[in-house]
Amino acid sequence: MGSVSLPAAQSHNSRCLLPPFFLSARRVKELQALVVRFLTKRFIGDYERNAGNLYTRQVQIEGETLAIQVQDTPGIQVHENSLSCSEQLNRCIRWADAVVIVFSITDYKSYELISQLHQHVQQLHLGTRLPVVVVANKADLLHIKQVDPQLGLQLASMLGCSFYEVSVSENYSDVYSAFHVLCKEVSHKQQPSSTPEKRRTSLIPRPKSPNMQDLKRRFKQALSAKVRTVTSV
């Protein structure tokens, strides 16, 4: 899963948005494939998990340039009939201004977890209207489907969410459309006029990137090594 921030790009027509957040109902690799497909237009079928990686891409939303940062984060533990989220993941969800929930039409269990994920997100955003998009992946594998995409549409409608059916491996345009519409909705929600809801959200601190913490640690180690070398000389 990955958190996505939208800091303002260096442009006259740019604006700072808080992040959408991405949750995979079952498979982390499936979510990574979706995010990387959007960022690079390429599909890579196998990923080495690396929590803390940061990715950036600029997009145009109604004439404004937005720089999207995507962070890979750890998180959901799926049990037999329930799920639990780490506190780090919960902080990321609280930080988000939108959520994408991804499931696979070839995995019925992932479909069953959508309602629980949605409920968990809403509990962390009580009193706010959080944009949520449900994405059904692997639309190209209808011959082995376990979930009719129509069920995903019906469930998303019942939950008050937008719905997109995509094939990450076969079709970039559908993936881009889902991201673009979500970013547009967040952009409209975060107009310059600040509302009490927006002010509340802006007080939530951005989660620190494990990647940046690791870089700082390595930098300190490198400096210490240089100091030891100079001292020994």
Coordinates of C-alpha atoms in Angstrom, one line a residue:
M1 CA 0.0 0.0 0.0
G2 CA 1.2 3.5 -0.5
S3 CA 0.5 7.0 0.7
V4 CA 0.4 9.7 -1.9
S5 CA 1.1 13.4 -1.1
L6 CA 0.4 16.2 -3.5
P7 CA 2.8 19.1 -2.6
A8 CA 2.7 22.1 -4.9
A9 CA 5.1 21.9 -7.9
Q10 CA 7.4 24.8 -8.8
S11 CA 4.9 26.5 -11.1
H12 CA 2.9 29.7 -11.2
N13 CA -0.3 27.7 -11.4
S14 CA 0.4 25.2 -8.6
R15 CA -1.4 24.5 -5.3
C16 CA -0.6 22.3 -2.3
L17 CA -2.9 19.4 -1.7
L18 CA -2.9 16.8 1.1
P19 CA -2.5 13.2 0.0
P20 CA -4.8 10.4 -1.2
F21 CA -3.9 7.1 0.4
F22 CA -4.0 3.6 -1.2
L23 CA -5.1 0.4 0.5
S24 CA -4.9 -3.1 -1.0
A25 CA -7.5 -5.5 0.3
R26 CA -5.1 -8.4 0.0
R27 CA -1.9 -8.1 -2.1
V28 CA 0.7 -5.4 -1.6
K29 CA 2.4 -6.3 -5.0
E30 CA -0.9 -5.6 -6.8
L31 CA -1.1 -2.2 -5.3
Q32 CA 2.5 -1.5 -6.1
A33 CA 1.8 -2.4 -9.7
L34 CA -1.1 0.0 -9.8
V35 CA 0.9 2.9 -8.4
V36 CA 4.0 2.3 -10.6
R37 CA 1.8 1.9 -13.7
F38 CA 0.4 5.4 -13.0
L39 CA 3.8 7.0 -12.2
T40 CA 5.8 5.5 -15.1
K41 CA 3.1 4.2 -17.6
R42 CA 5.0 0.9 -17.4
F43 CA 3.8 -2.4 -16.0
I44 CA 6.3 -4.5 -14.0
G45 CA 4.9 -7.8 -12.9
D46 CA 7.3 -8.5 -10.0
Y47 CA 8.3 -6.2 -7.3
E48 CA 10.7 -6.5 -4.4
R49 CA 9.0 -5.1 -1.4
N50 CA 10.7 -2.0 0.0
A51 CA 8.7 -0.1 2.6
G52 CA 9.8 3.6 2.6
N53 CA 10.4 4.0 -1.1
L54 CA 9.3 7.4 -2.4
Y55 CA 8.2 8.1 -6.0
T56 CA 7.2 11.4 -7.6
R57 CA 5.3 12.5 -10.7
Q58 CA 3.8 15.8 -11.8
V59 CA 0.3 15.9 -13.2
Q60 CA -1.9 18.7 -14.7
I61 CA -5.3 19.2 -13.0
E62 CA -7.4 21.9 -14.6
G63 CA -4.4 24.0 -15.5
E64 CA -2.6 23.5 -12.2
T65 CA 0.6 21.5 -11.8
L66 CA 0.7 19.1 -8.9
A67 CA 3.7 17.0 -7.8
I68 CA 2.5 13.7 -6.5
Q69 CA 4.7 11.8 -4.0
V70 CA 3.9 8.1 -3.4
Q71 CA 5.3 6.4 -0.4
D72 CA 5.2 2.6 0.0
T73 CA 4.2 1.8 3.6
P74 CA 3.6 -1.4 5.6
G75 CA 0.4 -2.3 7.1
I76 CA -2.7 -4.4 6.9
Q77 CA -2.8 -7.8 8.7
V78 CA -5.6 -10.0 7.3
H79 CA -7.1 -12.6 9.7
E80 CA -9.7 -15.2 8.9
N81 CA -12.7 -12.9 9.1
S82 CA -11.2 -9.6 10.1
L83 CA -8.3 -7.2 9.5
S84 CA -6.1 -5.0 11.6
C85 CA -3.8 -2.0 10.8
S86 CA -0.6 -0.9 12.3
E87 CA -0.5 2.4 14.1
Q88 CA 1.9 3.7 11.4
L89 CA -0.7 2.9 8.8
N90 CA -3.4 4.5 10.8
R91 CA -1.4 7.7 11.0
C92 CA -1.0 7.7 7.2
I93 CA -4.8 7.2 6.8
R94 CA -5.5 10.1 9.1
W95 CA -3.0 12.2 7.1
A96 CA -4.8 11.4 3.9
D97 CA -7.5 13.5 2.2
A98 CA -8.7 10.7 -0.1
V99 CA -8.4 6.9 -0.2
V100 CA -8.3 4.3 -3.0
I101 CA -9.2 0.7 -2.0
V102 CA -8.0 -1.9 -4.5
F103 CA -9.3 -5.4 -4.9
S104 CA -8.8 -8.1 -7.5
I105 CA -11.7 -9.7 -9.5
T106 CA -9.7 -13.0 -9.3
D107 CA -9.7 -13.0 -5.4
Y108 CA -13.1 -13.1 -3.8
K109 CA -11.6 -12.6 -0.3
S110 CA -10.2 -9.2 -1.4
Y111 CA -13.7 -8.2 -2.4
E112 CA -15.1 -9.3 1.0
L113 CA -12.6 -7.0 2.8
I114 CA -13.7 -3.8 1.0
S115 CA -16.5 -3.0 3.5
Q116 CA -14.2 -3.5 6.5
L117 CA -11.5 -1.3 5.0
H118 CA -14.0 1.4 4.2
Q119 CA -15.4 1.2 7.8
H120 CA -11.9 1.5 9.3
V121 CA -11.1 4.5 7.1
Q122 CA -14.4 6.2 8.1
Q123 CA -13.7 5.6 11.8
L124 CA -10.4 7.4 11.5
H125 CA -12.1 10.4 9.7
L126 CA -15.2 10.9 11.9
G127 CA -17.1 14.0 11.0
T128 CA -15.5 14.5 7.6
R129 CA -16.4 13.6 4.0
L130 CA -13.5 11.7 2.7
P131 CA -13.4 10.9 -1.0
V132 CA -13.0 7.1 -1.5
V133 CA -12.5 5.3 -4.8
V134 CA -12.9 1.5 -5.1
V135 CA -10.7 0.0 -7.9
A136 CA -11.3 -3.5 -9.3
N137 CA -8.1 -4.7 -10.9
K138 CA -7.4 -7.5 -13.4
A139 CA -10.3 -6.7 -15.7
D140 CA -8.4 -8.6 -18.4
L141 CA -8.8 -11.9 -16.5
L142 CA -12.5 -12.4 -16.9
H143 CA -12.0 -16.1 -17.7
I144 CA -10.8 -16.8 -14.1
K145 CA -12.8 -14.1 -12.3
Q146 CA -14.2 -14.9 -8.8
V147 CA -16.0 -11.5 -8.5
D148 CA -18.3 -10.0 -11.2
P149 CA -17.2 -6.4 -11.6
Q150 CA -20.9 -5.4 -11.3
L151 CA -20.7 -6.5 -7.7
G152 CA -17.9 -4.1 -7.1
L153 CA -19.9 -1.3 -8.6
Q154 CA -22.9 -2.1 -6.5
L155 CA -20.9 -2.3 -3.3
A156 CA -19.1 1.0 -4.1
S157 CA -22.4 2.7 -4.7
M158 CA -23.8 1.4 -1.4
L159 CA -20.7 2.8 0.4
G160 CA -21.0 6.1 -1.4
C161 CA -17.7 5.6 -3.3
S162 CA -16.6 6.0 -6.9
F163 CA -15.8 2.8 -8.8
Y164 CA -13.3 2.0 -11.6
E165 CA -12.6 -1.3 -13.3
V166 CA -9.0 -1.5 -14.6
S167 CA -6.4 -3.8 -16.0
V168 CA -3.1 -2.6 -14.6
S169 CA -1.1 -4.9 -16.9
E170 CA -3.1 -4.1 -20.1
N171 CA -4.5 -0.6 -20.0
Y172 CA -2.8 2.5 -18.7
S173 CA -5.5 5.0 -19.7
D174 CA -8.1 3.5 -17.2
V175 CA -5.5 3.6 -14.4
Y176 CA -4.7 7.2 -15.2
S177 CA -8.4 8.1 -15.3
A178 CA -9.0 6.7 -11.8
F179 CA -6.1 8.7 -10.4
H180 CA -6.9 11.8 -12.3
V181 CA -10.6 12.0 -11.2
L182 CA -9.6 11.4 -7.6
C183 CA -6.9 14.1 -7.7
K184 CA -9.5 16.4 -9.3
E185 CA -12.0 15.7 -6.5
V186 CA -9.4 16.4 -3.8
S187 CA -8.4 19.6 -5.6
H188 CA -12.0 20.8 -5.6
K189 CA -12.4 19.9 -2.0
Q190 CA -9.3 21.9 -1.0
Q191 CA -10.2 25.3 -2.5
P192 CA -8.3 28.3 -1.0
S193 CA -11.2 29.1 1.3
S194 CA -10.4 27.1 4.4
T195 CA -13.2 25.3 6.2
P196 CA -13.2 23.9 9.8
E197 CA -13.0 20.4 8.3
K198 CA -9.9 21.3 6.2
R199 CA -8.3 23.1 9.1
R200 CA -8.7 20.0 11.3
T201 CA -7.1 17.8 8.6
S202 CA -4.2 20.2 8.1
L203 CA -3.3 19.8 11.8
I204 CA -2.5 16.1 11.3
P205 CA 1.3 15.8 10.9
R206 CA 2.6 14.1 7.8
P207 CA 4.1 10.7 8.6
K208 CA 7.9 10.7 8.5
S209 CA 9.4 8.8 5.6
P210 CA 11.3 5.7 6.7
N211 CA 13.4 6.2 3.6
M212 CA 14.5 9.7 4.7
Q213 CA 15.2 8.5 8.3
D214 CA 17.5 5.8 6.8
L215 CA 19.3 8.3 4.7
K216 CA 19.9 10.5 7.7
R217 CA 21.2 7.5 9.7
R218 CA 23.6 6.6 6.8
F219 CA 24.8 10.2 6.5
K220 CA 25.6 10.3 10.3
Q221 CA 27.5 7.0 10.0
A222 CA 29.5 8.4 7.1
L223 CA 30.4 11.5 9.0
S224 CA 31.5 9.4 12.0
A225 CA 33.7 7.3 9.8
K226 CA 35.4 10.3 8.4
V227 CA 36.0 11.7 11.9
R228 CA 37.5 8.4 13.1
T229 CA 39.8 8.4 10.0
V230 CA 41.1 12.0 10.6
T231 CA 41.6 11.2 14.3
S232 CA 43.6 8.1 13.6
V233 CA 45.8 10.0 11.2

